[in-house]
Amino acid sequence: MSKRQSSNSSQKRVAYQEFGSNPVATERGVQELPPNQQNLRIQASRKGRKGKTVTVISGFQCKPDTLTQLLKQLKTKCGSGGTVKDDTLEIQGDHAQKLLEILTQLGYKAKISGG
């Protein structure tokens, strides 16, 4: 066994652990709010995207599974791509007004922010 392997294995050893190793217990719980209690912000942004416009929807307080389902609906209605990043949805293109209408129909409280 080389020195590099032995140092890696020594880093994985635990000297004392009181409650065991349960990664589910250490995750913070996400409170799932109904759509009418969530205040969403919609803004078009071009920062850090090489001049491409992206519509960013932030302010979600729901589980990641719910976000991915909502993203799929919004992408099909806008006819463009998008992604989920850190509890925000990013949809390619400037669709702020269209997304505002769609989200209010779905029961969310949404506002367009920014210029």
XYZ file of N, CA and C in Angstrom:
345
model
N 0.849 -1.169 0.000
C 0.000 0.000 0.000
C 0.898 1.237 0.000
N 0.620 2.202 -0.875
C 1.449 3.404 -0.944
C 1.021 4.401 0.128
N 1.820 5.457 0.293
C 1.509 6.472 1.306
C 0.217 7.212 0.977
N -0.026 7.454 -0.306
C -1.229 8.188 -0.705
C -2.490 7.409 -0.342
N -2.496 6.121 -0.571
C -3.660 5.314 -0.244
C -3.887 5.253 1.260
N -2.831 5.125 2.034
C -3.002 5.023 3.479
C -3.494 6.339 4.064
N -3.086 7.488 3.496
C -3.558 8.771 4.028
C -5.033 8.985 3.703
N -5.482 8.518 2.525
C -6.896 8.650 2.188
C -7.760 7.776 3.080
N -7.295 6.579 3.379
C -8.095 5.697 4.217
C -8.149 6.209 5.647
N -7.097 6.900 6.119
C -7.119 7.431 7.477
C -8.053 8.626 7.587
N -8.303 9.343 6.481
C -9.223 10.469 6.514
C -10.668 10.000 6.606
N -10.965 8.807 6.170
C -12.328 8.292 6.178
C -12.711 7.689 7.522
N -11.721 7.397 8.364
C -12.021 6.778 9.653
C -12.650 7.798 10.587
N -13.601 7.347 11.359
C -14.292 8.201 12.312
C -13.873 7.774 13.711
N -13.381 8.725 14.513
C -12.951 8.402 15.863
C -14.150 8.255 16.798
N -15.153 9.125 16.658
C -16.318 9.080 17.539
C -17.517 9.601 16.777
N -18.606 8.887 16.867
C -19.833 9.323 16.223
C -20.992 8.927 17.118
N -21.722 9.945 17.608
C -22.723 9.698 18.622
C -24.000 9.076 18.079
N -24.520 9.597 16.968
C -25.838 9.180 16.517
C -25.839 8.369 15.237
N -24.733 7.970 14.726
C -24.708 7.177 13.512
C -24.654 8.052 12.276
N -24.587 7.410 11.145
C -24.463 8.119 9.882
C -25.767 7.994 9.112
N -26.597 9.028 9.190
C -27.869 9.036 8.484
C -27.961 10.347 7.708
N -27.622 10.357 6.408
C -27.621 11.613 5.653
C -29.000 12.236 5.524
N -30.069 11.449 5.621
C -31.418 11.994 5.525
C -31.727 12.862 6.746
N -31.207 12.480 7.896
C -31.475 13.225 9.125
C -30.780 14.585 9.134
N -29.663 14.716 8.431
C -28.929 15.984 8.436
C -29.409 16.957 7.370
N -30.207 16.510 6.413
C -30.736 17.417 5.397
C -31.778 18.324 6.029
N -31.818 19.568 5.568
C -32.826 20.466 6.129
C -34.138 20.246 5.389
N -35.196 20.284 6.143
C -36.518 20.042 5.575
C -37.007 21.238 4.778
N -37.643 20.987 3.671
C -38.203 22.035 2.840
C -39.694 22.072 3.079
N -40.177 23.239 3.468
C -41.603 23.376 3.732
C -42.312 23.628 2.411
N -43.254 22.766 2.096
C -44.007 22.862 0.847
C -45.206 23.783 1.065
N -45.141 24.980 0.501
C -46.241 25.921 0.616
C -47.167 25.783 -0.585
N -48.466 26.009 -0.389
C -49.372 25.999 -1.544
C -49.071 27.178 -2.465
N -49.423 27.073 -3.745
C -49.081 28.122 -4.718
C -49.565 29.517 -4.328
N -50.737 29.639 -3.711
C -51.260 30.971 -3.410
C -50.525 31.656 -2.263
N -49.641 30.943 -1.544
C -48.861 31.542 -0.463
C -47.422 31.835 -0.871
N -47.060 31.551 -2.113
C -45.692 31.783 -2.568
C -45.626 33.086 -3.355
N -44.657 33.924 -3.016
C -44.443 35.187 -3.725
C -43.266 35.011 -4.671
N -43.552 34.985 -5.962
C -42.524 34.741 -6.965
C -42.112 36.038 -7.645
N -40.859 36.114 -8.036
C -40.326 37.241 -8.792
C -39.871 36.737 -10.156
N -40.297 37.443 -11.191
C -39.923 37.088 -12.559
C -39.093 38.222 -13.108
N -37.911 37.895 -13.614
C -37.092 38.944 -14.216
C -36.263 38.377 -15.361
N -36.048 39.223 -16.358
C -35.200 38.851 -17.484
C -33.774 39.270 -17.151
N -32.829 38.385 -17.362
C -31.446 38.648 -16.990
C -30.512 38.233 -18.120
N -29.412 38.975 -18.256
C -28.387 38.608 -19.233
C -27.013 38.520 -18.586
N -26.933 38.686 -17.281
C -25.646 38.686 -16.589
C -25.012 37.303 -16.601
N -23.769 37.233 -17.017
C -23.022 35.988 -16.985
C -23.476 34.952 -17.983
N -24.204 35.383 -19.022
C -24.720 34.423 -20.003
C -24.324 34.789 -21.423
N -23.250 35.536 -21.555
C -22.695 35.916 -22.864
C -23.710 36.618 -23.756
N -24.538 37.484 -23.159
C -25.491 38.269 -23.925
C -26.817 37.596 -24.199
N -26.958 36.342 -23.800
C -28.226 35.626 -24.018
C -29.220 36.009 -22.915
N -30.455 36.238 -23.288
C -31.482 36.602 -22.313
C -32.118 35.348 -21.731
N -32.256 35.345 -20.410
C -32.867 34.233 -19.682
C -33.883 34.818 -18.721
N -35.055 34.222 -18.624
C -36.065 34.653 -17.668
C -35.899 33.825 -16.407
N -35.670 34.512 -15.284
C -35.402 33.850 -14.008
C -36.623 34.017 -13.104
N -37.114 32.911 -12.566
C -38.237 32.927 -11.636
C -37.700 32.467 -10.285
N -37.785 33.328 -9.274
C -37.246 32.998 -7.953
C -38.321 33.161 -6.890
N -38.030 32.640 -5.700
C -38.948 32.768 -4.576
C -39.746 31.510 -4.281
N -39.369 30.392 -4.871
C -40.103 29.146 -4.651
C -39.795 28.588 -3.273
N -40.801 28.044 -2.625
C -40.648 27.319 -1.364
C -41.347 25.982 -1.519
N -40.685 25.094 -2.274
C -41.263 23.780 -2.519
C -40.155 22.773 -2.766
N -40.532 21.530 -2.899
C -39.571 20.451 -3.081
C -39.019 20.469 -4.506
N -37.820 19.933 -4.698
C -37.218 19.906 -6.042
C -38.064 19.161 -7.070
N -38.787 18.122 -6.645
C -39.638 17.382 -7.581
C -40.748 18.269 -8.141
N -41.321 19.098 -7.281
C -42.372 20.019 -7.712
C -41.813 21.036 -8.704
N -40.591 21.505 -8.438
C -39.966 22.479 -9.344
C -39.719 21.883 -10.720
N -39.262 20.645 -10.778
C -38.996 20.040 -12.080
C -40.286 19.828 -12.872
N -41.377 19.471 -12.173
C -42.656 19.308 -12.872
C -43.161 20.648 -13.398
N -43.031 21.699 -12.583
C -43.463 23.027 -13.010
C -42.605 23.532 -14.164
N -41.305 23.273 -14.093
C -40.405 23.690 -15.166
C -40.794 23.041 -16.481
N -41.138 21.774 -16.443
C -41.537 21.068 -17.663
C -42.772 21.709 -18.285
N -43.758 22.071 -17.446
C -44.969 22.730 -17.945
C -44.628 24.072 -18.586
N -43.798 24.863 -17.893
C -43.472 26.204 -18.390
C -42.659 26.144 -19.682
N -41.750 25.189 -19.771
C -40.938 25.064 -20.989
C -41.798 24.708 -22.187
N -42.770 23.815 -21.999
C -43.611 23.438 -23.133
C -44.515 24.591 -23.560
N -45.022 25.373 -22.589
C -45.895 26.490 -22.945
C -45.126 27.638 -23.587
N -43.846 27.789 -23.226
C -43.024 28.853 -23.835
C -42.315 28.374 -25.092
N -42.204 27.082 -25.267
C -41.523 26.543 -26.437
C -40.028 26.781 -26.406
N -39.429 26.677 -25.218
C -37.989 26.899 -25.106
C -37.419 26.001 -24.017
N -36.104 26.049 -23.856
C -35.426 25.237 -22.858
C -35.351 25.944 -21.528
N -34.839 25.238 -20.533
C -34.691 25.830 -19.222
C -34.083 24.858 -18.245
N -33.831 25.345 -17.026
C -33.214 24.520 -16.000
C -33.627 24.994 -14.611
N -33.351 24.130 -13.623
C -33.564 24.475 -12.217
C -32.197 24.714 -11.601
N -32.001 25.872 -10.960
C -30.747 26.168 -10.274
C -31.059 26.796 -8.924
N -30.683 26.121 -7.846
C -30.801 26.662 -6.486
C -32.180 27.245 -6.190
N -33.218 26.488 -6.320
C -34.600 26.913 -6.049
C -35.067 28.055 -6.942
N -34.462 28.210 -8.101
C -34.945 29.162 -9.099
C -35.096 28.430 -10.422
N -36.008 28.917 -11.237
C -36.191 28.357 -12.574
C -35.618 29.343 -13.582
N -34.893 28.847 -14.560
C -34.359 29.669 -15.636
C -34.916 29.153 -16.949
N -35.591 30.041 -17.677
C -36.172 29.685 -18.968
C -35.485 30.527 -20.024
N -35.029 29.892 -21.090
C -34.291 30.595 -22.127
C -35.199 31.551 -22.882
N -34.715 32.772 -23.084
C -35.475 33.780 -23.809
C -36.184 34.729 -22.853
N -36.749 35.793 -23.421
C -37.463 36.789 -22.625
C -38.955 36.477 -22.670
N -39.432 35.724 -21.680
C -40.831 35.304 -21.616
C -41.501 35.806 -20.347
N -41.084 36.950 -19.818
C -41.556 37.421 -18.518
C -43.078 37.597 -18.497
N -43.629 38.273 -19.486
C -45.073 38.541 -19.490
C -45.874 37.251 -19.640
N -45.423 36.379 -20.519
C -46.117 35.114 -20.743
C -46.077 34.235 -19.484
N -44.913 34.201 -18.816
C -44.781 33.393 -17.608
C -45.625 33.962 -16.472
N -45.761 35.283 -16.416
C -46.606 35.903 -15.399
C -48.054 35.432 -15.555
N -48.540 35.417 -16.772
C -49.916 34.962 -17.023
C -50.084 33.485 -16.667
N -49.122 32.663 -17.054
C -49.217 31.222 -16.807
C -49.184 30.932 -15.307
N -48.271 31.585 -14.590
C -48.139 31.331 -13.157
C -49.360 31.821 -12.376
N -49.945 32.943 -12.787
C -51.150 33.409 -12.092
C -52.333 32.478 -12.364
N -52.397 31.891 -13.564
C -53.443 30.900 -13.854
C -53.269 29.653 -13.003
N -52.006 29.305 -12.694
C -51.746 28.142 -11.861
C -51.946 28.428 -10.374
N -52.211 29.682 -10.019
C -52.516 30.035 -8.634
C -51.388 30.665 -7.864
N -50.249 30.931 -8.505
C -49.105 31.537 -7.823
C -49.273 33.059 -7.774
N -48.704 33.683 -6.733
C -48.618 35.140 -6.677
C -47.287 35.507 -7.310
N -47.313 36.157 -8.441
C -46.077 36.463 -9.164
C -46.057 37.920 -9.579
N -44.851 38.495 -9.606
C -44.646 39.872 -10.042
C -43.439 39.902 -10.958
N -43.465 40.844 -11.886
C -42.289 41.076 -12.732
C -41.432 42.098 -12.007
N -40.171 41.760 -11.792
C -39.267 42.686 -11.129
C -38.123 43.037 -12.065
N -37.479 44.150 -11.811
C -36.384 44.591 -12.673
C -36.909 45.411 -13.819
N -35.975 45.915 -14.626
C -36.347 46.818 -15.708
C -36.631 46.084 -16.939
